[in-house]
XYZ file of C-alpha atoms in Angstrom:
485
model
C 17.250 183.881 145.939
C 19.913 185.313 148.274
C 22.420 187.957 147.243
C 25.194 185.373 147.674
C 23.520 183.069 145.156
C 23.119 185.922 142.691
C 26.789 186.833 143.096
C 27.935 183.231 142.601
C 25.866 182.689 139.472
C 26.884 186.060 138.044
C 30.575 185.310 138.602
C 30.203 181.810 137.180
C 28.630 183.221 134.004
C 31.334 185.895 133.789
C 34.017 183.228 134.104
C 32.565 181.467 131.052
C 33.251 184.501 128.851
C 35.922 184.131 126.132
C 38.588 186.109 128.025
C 37.967 184.156 131.239
C 38.067 180.848 129.378
C 41.374 181.948 127.847
C 42.912 182.491 131.296
C 41.595 179.158 132.552
C 43.002 177.279 129.571
C 46.245 179.199 129.990
C 46.440 177.964 133.597
C 45.986 174.391 132.376
C 48.767 174.871 129.827
C 51.071 176.193 132.556
C 50.408 173.010 134.547
C 51.140 170.799 131.550
C 54.282 172.769 130.663
C 55.629 172.308 134.189
C 54.765 168.607 134.037
C 56.648 168.239 130.746
C 59.677 170.092 132.110
C 59.817 167.890 135.194
C 59.432 164.782 133.039
C 62.448 165.835 130.954
C 64.454 166.572 134.104
C 63.485 163.168 135.511
C 64.705 161.526 132.288
C 68.164 163.128 132.642
C 68.500 162.147 136.313
C 67.171 158.631 135.655
C 69.661 158.167 132.840
C 72.455 158.764 135.362
C 70.924 156.181 137.704
C 70.845 153.581 134.907
C 74.448 154.327 134.008
C 75.516 153.806 137.625
C 73.603 150.522 137.794
C 75.237 149.325 134.569
C 78.657 150.111 136.025
C 77.804 148.115 139.130
C 76.717 145.150 137.001
C 80.074 145.322 135.228
C 81.927 145.006 138.522
C 82.438 148.639 139.501
C 81.067 148.748 143.033
C 82.392 152.300 143.380
C 80.322 153.736 140.561
C 78.941 156.303 142.998
C 82.456 157.777 143.041
C 83.396 157.360 139.400
C 82.034 155.537 136.347
C 85.511 154.465 135.263
C 87.061 152.379 138.039
C 90.539 152.961 136.592
C 90.271 156.604 137.583
C 90.230 155.532 141.234
C 93.802 154.231 141.071
C 96.281 156.047 143.278
C 98.410 157.167 140.339
C 95.413 158.915 138.821
C 94.168 160.440 142.056
C 97.481 162.055 142.993
C 97.493 163.889 139.671
C 94.165 165.597 140.336
C 94.582 169.343 140.902
C 94.146 171.037 144.247
C 90.705 172.470 144.986
C 90.030 175.165 147.589
C 86.576 174.889 149.147
C 85.139 178.112 150.563
C 82.150 177.768 152.846
C 80.814 180.870 154.625
C 79.469 179.604 157.930
C 76.327 180.736 159.717
C 76.259 178.634 162.825
C 77.482 175.043 162.736
C 75.905 171.632 162.402
C 76.064 168.105 161.070
C 75.993 169.286 157.447
C 79.402 170.860 157.839
C 80.986 167.859 159.553
C 79.419 165.485 157.022
C 80.883 167.443 154.086
C 84.446 167.227 155.371
C 84.191 163.622 156.534
C 82.811 162.500 153.153
C 85.827 163.860 151.223
C 89.446 162.653 151.143
C 92.630 164.617 151.881
C 90.981 167.618 153.492
C 92.964 170.423 155.089
C 90.634 172.807 156.910
C 91.286 176.397 157.958
C 88.992 178.869 159.677
C 89.218 182.468 158.472
C 87.483 185.392 160.186
C 86.375 187.647 157.344
C 85.171 190.655 159.298
C 82.295 192.928 158.283
C 81.469 193.825 154.702
C 81.409 197.471 153.629
C 80.870 197.436 149.858
C 78.940 194.223 149.161
C 76.782 191.609 150.859
C 78.301 189.786 153.823
C 78.260 186.449 152.007
C 80.159 187.826 149.003
C 82.632 189.521 151.354
C 83.245 186.209 153.145
C 83.755 184.433 149.822
C 86.261 186.989 148.547
C 88.250 186.868 151.785
C 88.349 183.104 151.388
C 89.653 183.501 147.840
C 92.410 185.821 149.058
C 93.615 183.206 151.541
C 93.329 180.117 149.321
C 96.363 177.913 148.693
C 98.734 179.221 146.026
C 98.641 175.856 144.220
C 94.848 175.694 143.975
C 93.648 175.302 140.415
C 89.941 175.441 141.216
C 87.802 177.061 143.878
C 84.492 175.604 145.030
C 81.963 177.861 146.772
C 79.519 175.980 149.002
C 76.655 177.063 151.215
C 76.956 175.763 154.746
C 73.729 173.727 154.545
C 74.635 171.804 151.360
C 75.223 168.085 151.922
C 77.907 166.775 149.576
C 78.200 163.204 148.331
C 81.513 161.354 148.789
C 82.427 161.778 145.120
C 81.022 165.285 144.553
C 84.259 167.290 144.519
C 86.024 164.649 142.439
C 83.213 164.554 139.879
C 83.186 168.337 139.541
C 86.968 168.447 139.232
C 87.089 165.769 136.538
C 84.518 167.680 134.489
C 86.581 170.857 134.783
C 89.670 168.951 133.641
C 87.890 167.358 130.687
C 86.317 170.647 129.542
C 88.684 173.542 130.355
C 86.362 176.087 128.710
C 83.864 175.651 131.541
C 83.557 178.955 133.403
C 81.357 177.738 136.263
C 80.078 174.345 137.303
C 77.004 174.354 139.454
C 74.474 172.054 141.079
C 71.093 172.287 142.749
C 69.533 171.352 146.105
C 66.915 168.659 146.533
C 64.654 170.198 149.148
C 63.115 167.729 151.590
C 60.092 169.324 153.322
C 60.004 169.019 157.090
C 56.200 169.036 157.337
C 55.357 172.717 157.779
C 53.604 174.769 155.117
C 56.644 177.047 154.934
C 58.924 174.133 154.074
C 56.543 172.944 151.336
C 56.424 176.473 149.916
C 60.230 176.464 149.688
C 60.137 173.027 148.060
C 57.536 174.171 145.531
C 59.437 177.403 144.802
C 62.617 175.502 143.905
C 61.017 172.739 141.855
C 60.401 174.763 138.637
C 64.006 176.009 138.799
C 65.255 172.414 139.027
C 64.442 171.942 135.323
C 67.220 174.320 134.321
C 69.789 172.363 136.330
C 68.798 168.911 135.074
C 70.286 169.358 131.608
C 73.267 167.091 132.164
C 75.464 169.785 130.616
C 75.190 173.382 129.439
C 72.762 175.598 131.291
C 71.943 179.270 131.789
C 71.083 178.778 135.465
C 73.429 179.201 138.398
C 72.992 178.321 142.067
C 75.234 180.049 144.591
C 75.126 177.064 146.941
C 77.545 175.119 144.708
C 79.846 176.861 142.222
C 83.223 175.543 141.045
C 85.396 178.012 139.128
C 88.973 178.475 137.977
C 91.088 179.945 140.781
C 93.061 182.056 138.303
C 89.864 183.846 137.282
C 89.901 185.370 140.763
C 93.646 185.851 141.048
C 93.659 187.837 137.812
C 90.146 189.288 138.103
C 89.237 187.900 134.691
C 86.000 189.237 133.248
C 85.740 191.403 136.365
C 84.653 188.550 138.649
C 86.277 190.092 141.725
C 85.404 193.716 141.018
C 81.879 192.804 139.902
C 81.243 191.024 143.200
C 83.102 193.429 145.454
C 81.766 196.715 144.094
C 78.185 196.649 145.315
C 77.420 192.986 144.679
C 74.341 191.662 146.452
C 73.858 188.163 144.979
C 76.860 185.978 144.154
C 75.114 183.704 141.650
C 73.164 186.438 139.838
C 76.292 188.587 139.518
C 78.416 185.736 138.177
C 75.610 184.606 135.843
C 75.456 188.149 134.439
C 79.239 188.156 133.919
C 79.031 184.773 132.225
C 76.310 185.962 129.884
C 78.089 189.210 129.050
C 81.303 187.392 128.109
C 79.585 184.309 126.626
C 81.220 181.938 129.090
C 80.070 178.346 129.662
C 78.037 177.242 132.698
C 77.385 173.524 133.164
C 75.540 171.362 135.665
C 76.510 167.648 135.713
C 73.680 165.187 136.433
C 75.306 164.027 139.696
C 75.332 167.577 141.102
C 72.080 167.311 143.047
C 72.447 167.629 146.794
C 70.028 166.657 149.593
C 68.786 169.694 151.470
C 66.650 168.711 154.477
C 64.677 171.773 155.445
C 64.612 172.970 159.023
C 61.900 171.548 161.241
C 61.171 175.065 162.559
C 60.823 176.574 159.074
C 57.632 178.489 159.693
C 55.757 180.684 157.274
C 57.574 183.814 158.414
C 60.953 182.356 157.519
C 59.593 181.323 154.119
C 58.333 184.854 153.474
C 61.723 186.260 154.463
C 63.397 183.904 151.989
C 60.959 184.795 149.219
C 61.634 188.480 149.810
C 65.355 187.861 149.333
C 64.766 185.930 146.125
C 62.639 188.644 144.561
C 65.006 191.361 145.769
C 67.772 189.697 143.747
C 66.046 190.850 140.551
C 66.565 194.463 141.626
C 70.370 194.064 141.451
C 72.200 194.207 138.136
C 75.589 194.939 136.556
C 74.773 196.333 133.135
C 71.817 197.763 131.235
C 71.420 194.451 129.416
C 71.341 192.679 132.763
C 68.681 195.164 133.956
C 66.508 194.464 130.903
C 66.793 190.693 131.450
C 65.873 191.052 135.117
C 62.845 193.194 134.231
C 61.750 190.602 131.674
C 62.132 187.832 134.237
C 60.299 189.934 136.836
C 57.353 190.570 134.480
C 57.157 187.016 133.145
C 57.335 185.384 136.555
C 54.683 187.681 138.044
C 52.334 187.150 135.085
C 52.718 183.373 135.104
C 52.381 183.159 138.894
C 49.027 184.905 139.011
C 48.098 183.269 135.710
C 48.589 179.959 137.505
C 46.518 180.914 140.564
C 43.581 182.657 138.808
C 42.071 179.481 137.233
C 41.816 177.855 140.675
C 39.888 180.850 141.998
C 37.553 180.632 138.988
C 37.204 176.881 139.491
C 36.197 177.452 143.102
C 33.438 179.811 141.946
C 32.231 177.308 139.315
C 32.060 174.504 141.901
C 30.322 176.680 144.502
C 27.761 177.860 141.937
C 27.071 174.277 140.812
C 26.598 173.102 144.402
C 24.182 175.927 145.163
C 22.273 175.330 141.928
C 21.678 171.634 142.602
C 21.304 171.979 146.379
C 18.614 174.666 146.096
C 16.916 172.865 143.258
C 16.813 175.825 140.900
C 15.524 175.275 137.399
C 17.117 176.749 134.233
C 13.994 178.900 133.860
C 14.599 180.535 137.231
C 18.204 181.457 136.619
C 20.530 181.451 133.657
C 23.098 178.862 134.664
C 25.458 176.857 132.474
C 27.434 173.799 133.432
C 30.222 174.733 131.033
C 32.303 175.950 133.971
C 32.402 172.418 135.383
C 34.020 171.178 132.170
C 36.795 173.698 132.688
C 37.107 172.610 136.322
C 37.434 168.965 135.249
C 40.137 169.819 132.705
C 42.032 171.867 135.304
C 41.804 169.024 137.835
C 43.266 166.557 135.312
C 46.110 168.937 134.423
C 46.814 169.535 138.119
C 46.993 165.802 138.793
C 49.403 165.312 135.895
C 51.549 168.175 137.220
C 51.633 166.796 140.769
C 52.521 163.307 139.537
C 55.354 164.682 137.408
C 56.688 166.728 140.345
C 56.523 163.714 142.622
C 58.229 161.487 140.045
C 61.164 163.884 139.648
C 61.529 164.157 143.418
C 61.397 160.362 143.731
C 64.109 159.895 141.106
C 66.328 162.569 142.662
C 65.937 160.924 146.072
C 66.973 157.606 144.519
C 69.971 159.242 142.838
C 71.076 160.891 146.083
C 70.786 157.575 147.943
C 72.978 155.900 145.328
C 75.560 158.707 145.428
C 75.777 158.456 149.240
C 75.315 154.719 149.919
C 76.741 154.860 153.461
C 74.565 157.756 154.602
C 71.090 157.195 156.094
C 68.738 156.716 153.177
C 66.391 159.504 152.196
C 62.678 158.803 151.856
C 59.497 160.404 150.561
C 57.319 158.528 153.029
C 56.106 161.798 154.568
C 55.371 163.477 151.214
C 52.077 165.341 151.731
C 50.144 165.854 148.490
C 47.665 168.230 150.100
C 50.390 170.545 151.396
C 52.191 170.430 148.037
C 49.042 171.659 146.298
C 48.379 174.354 148.901
C 52.009 175.461 148.703
C 51.707 175.799 144.921
C 48.811 178.221 145.318
C 50.319 180.145 148.240
C 53.759 180.530 146.667
C 52.488 181.613 143.257
C 50.049 184.083 144.815
C 52.674 185.654 147.076
C 55.522 185.838 144.547
C 54.176 188.951 142.732
C 53.371 190.537 146.099
C 56.951 190.018 147.230
C 58.344 191.109 143.863
C 56.481 194.435 143.891
C 57.413 194.948 147.546
C 61.093 194.485 146.646
C 60.820 196.769 143.628
C 59.347 199.700 145.518
C 61.398 199.339 148.716
C 64.896 198.849 147.208
C 66.045 197.547 150.591
C 66.146 194.183 152.348
C 66.921 192.870 155.834
C 69.267 189.907 155.478
C 70.248 188.214 158.764
C 69.979 191.438 160.723
C 71.757 193.521 158.060
C 69.768 195.980 155.959
C 71.052 196.509 152.430
C 70.022 199.427 150.224
C 70.342 199.331 146.437
C 71.004 202.171 144.041
C 71.405 201.597 140.307
C 71.428 197.840 140.928
C 74.289 197.859 143.453
C 74.541 198.024 147.225
C 74.916 201.669 148.183
C 74.363 201.523 151.933
C 74.637 198.923 154.705
C 73.018 199.263 158.126
C 73.718 196.860 160.956
C 71.676 196.468 164.103
C 73.498 196.021 167.428
C 72.558 192.351 167.433
C 74.055 191.681 163.993
C 77.349 193.264 165.117
C 77.628 191.119 168.205
C 76.455 187.753 166.957
C 75.318 185.959 163.858
C 72.211 183.822 163.388
C 72.249 180.397 164.992
C 70.440 178.755 162.101
C 70.722 179.181 158.373
C 67.723 180.506 156.487
C 66.341 177.162 155.366
C 68.413 174.111 156.260
C 68.194 172.292 159.560
C 71.488 171.950 161.370
C 70.762 168.368 162.395
C 70.631 165.853 159.565
C 69.596 162.594 161.165
C 67.938 163.444 164.427
C 67.808 165.931 167.277
C 65.732 168.207 165.117
C 64.415 171.299 166.790
C 60.774 171.434 167.689
C 58.577 173.231 165.200
C 57.654 176.740 166.208
C 54.063 177.346 167.198
C 53.647 180.455 165.102
C 50.622 180.058 162.883
C 50.227 180.947 159.247
C 48.076 183.960 160.108
C 50.421 185.287 162.791
C 53.382 185.012 160.411
C 51.451 186.758 157.660
C 50.324 189.547 159.985
C 53.907 190.103 161.106
C 55.007 190.262 157.456
C 52.328 192.885 156.710
C 53.429 194.919 159.709
C 57.023 194.696 158.527
C 55.882 196.071 155.174
C 54.860 199.356 156.816
C 57.600 199.565 159.465
C 60.641 197.649 158.147
C 63.208 199.062 160.563
C 61.116 198.103 163.590
C 61.701 194.430 162.758
C 65.417 194.616 161.976
C 66.243 193.059 165.304
């Protein structure tokens, strides 16, 4: 018997111990919990689809704009309050043009914000936009430049704010559409668990900085410290505002129609995914108060534990399968080696739970695609024809394995390179900003994730492999400043 066979059988027996069985069952429960969460989210989104179809049956062919056709009358529309939309731009593409063309009565103005000195560049751009907004604006809507609005999106958000004045922030969430690369599927998989918190059809504790509608007077009067909290060392707009909302017990809501198509860039390689993941984990290092710090630490610990708790059972399953194949291929007898087939039972249970999870994820994505197509009937229809089950599964393992790695990297570095700008944190706030010569002269041509072309002319995928991207990321770990350019 070879040393490899001895190692396999020893590991397989070890993975049948009570503690190992516990972790494998825990992994199965994580799969089933995710499946249940996505099923509930799919129910909320599907309920909105049925309501729109019922409105259409009752003669309202504009149900994608409003459920009550009477609210589309001119007398009602002219009474709607003014909304200022602030969109920090990084490059320019069809997303931006589509957003303005899909809305009515748009007055556009370009404002050069200049360089930030006390907060992240995005927050600085947003605050400069707030300072220059129209004096009659009642609401302000912050949008990322790669969010694709539906024709009735701003109207739907505004009506909700009017009906429920106690709403502090209204938010939405992107529907990622993978472009085919592993990096794009990793982004898709990373966002899918978060989508549960936005599919409540109402109150939520989650906030996405890509779409946030707020009261303009909250900024004019710096209520709850929204301006000072962002300006004085703010790194993440959504995490900062979510912390303010929690501290002052303010209401955050996410209407069921606030789901926006987000086609991922065709050149979204693994390196760009890793850069994005680093930014997401670095967010947990910023905080406003001690309570906020404790919550971020709890989220940090829980997410890291569950991520590796999700991946570990698949590693154990691989050992069980390899040991079983060697046992039957070599023709060993139970007298020759102590081998139990109990590991295969755990593998079978894990496979069933994984299939249920994947089906639930696919079903939610399918329903959200259908909802987006109904909300934008004149736009080219979205499709899941290229949905790759194999890459989804691989992305689940890769993303959950790398999340703790990125989280610990962020925790011990306390610095991040964001679009050529390196930010340093101290006590949860930005304390130092370094800009490379390139970042002073020009900004990035593409956004971090979204492709600039919606319906064609997509850039060719980069030829960088998974291994080359990973090796570059490891090199950046040891020499971060070398890669700032």
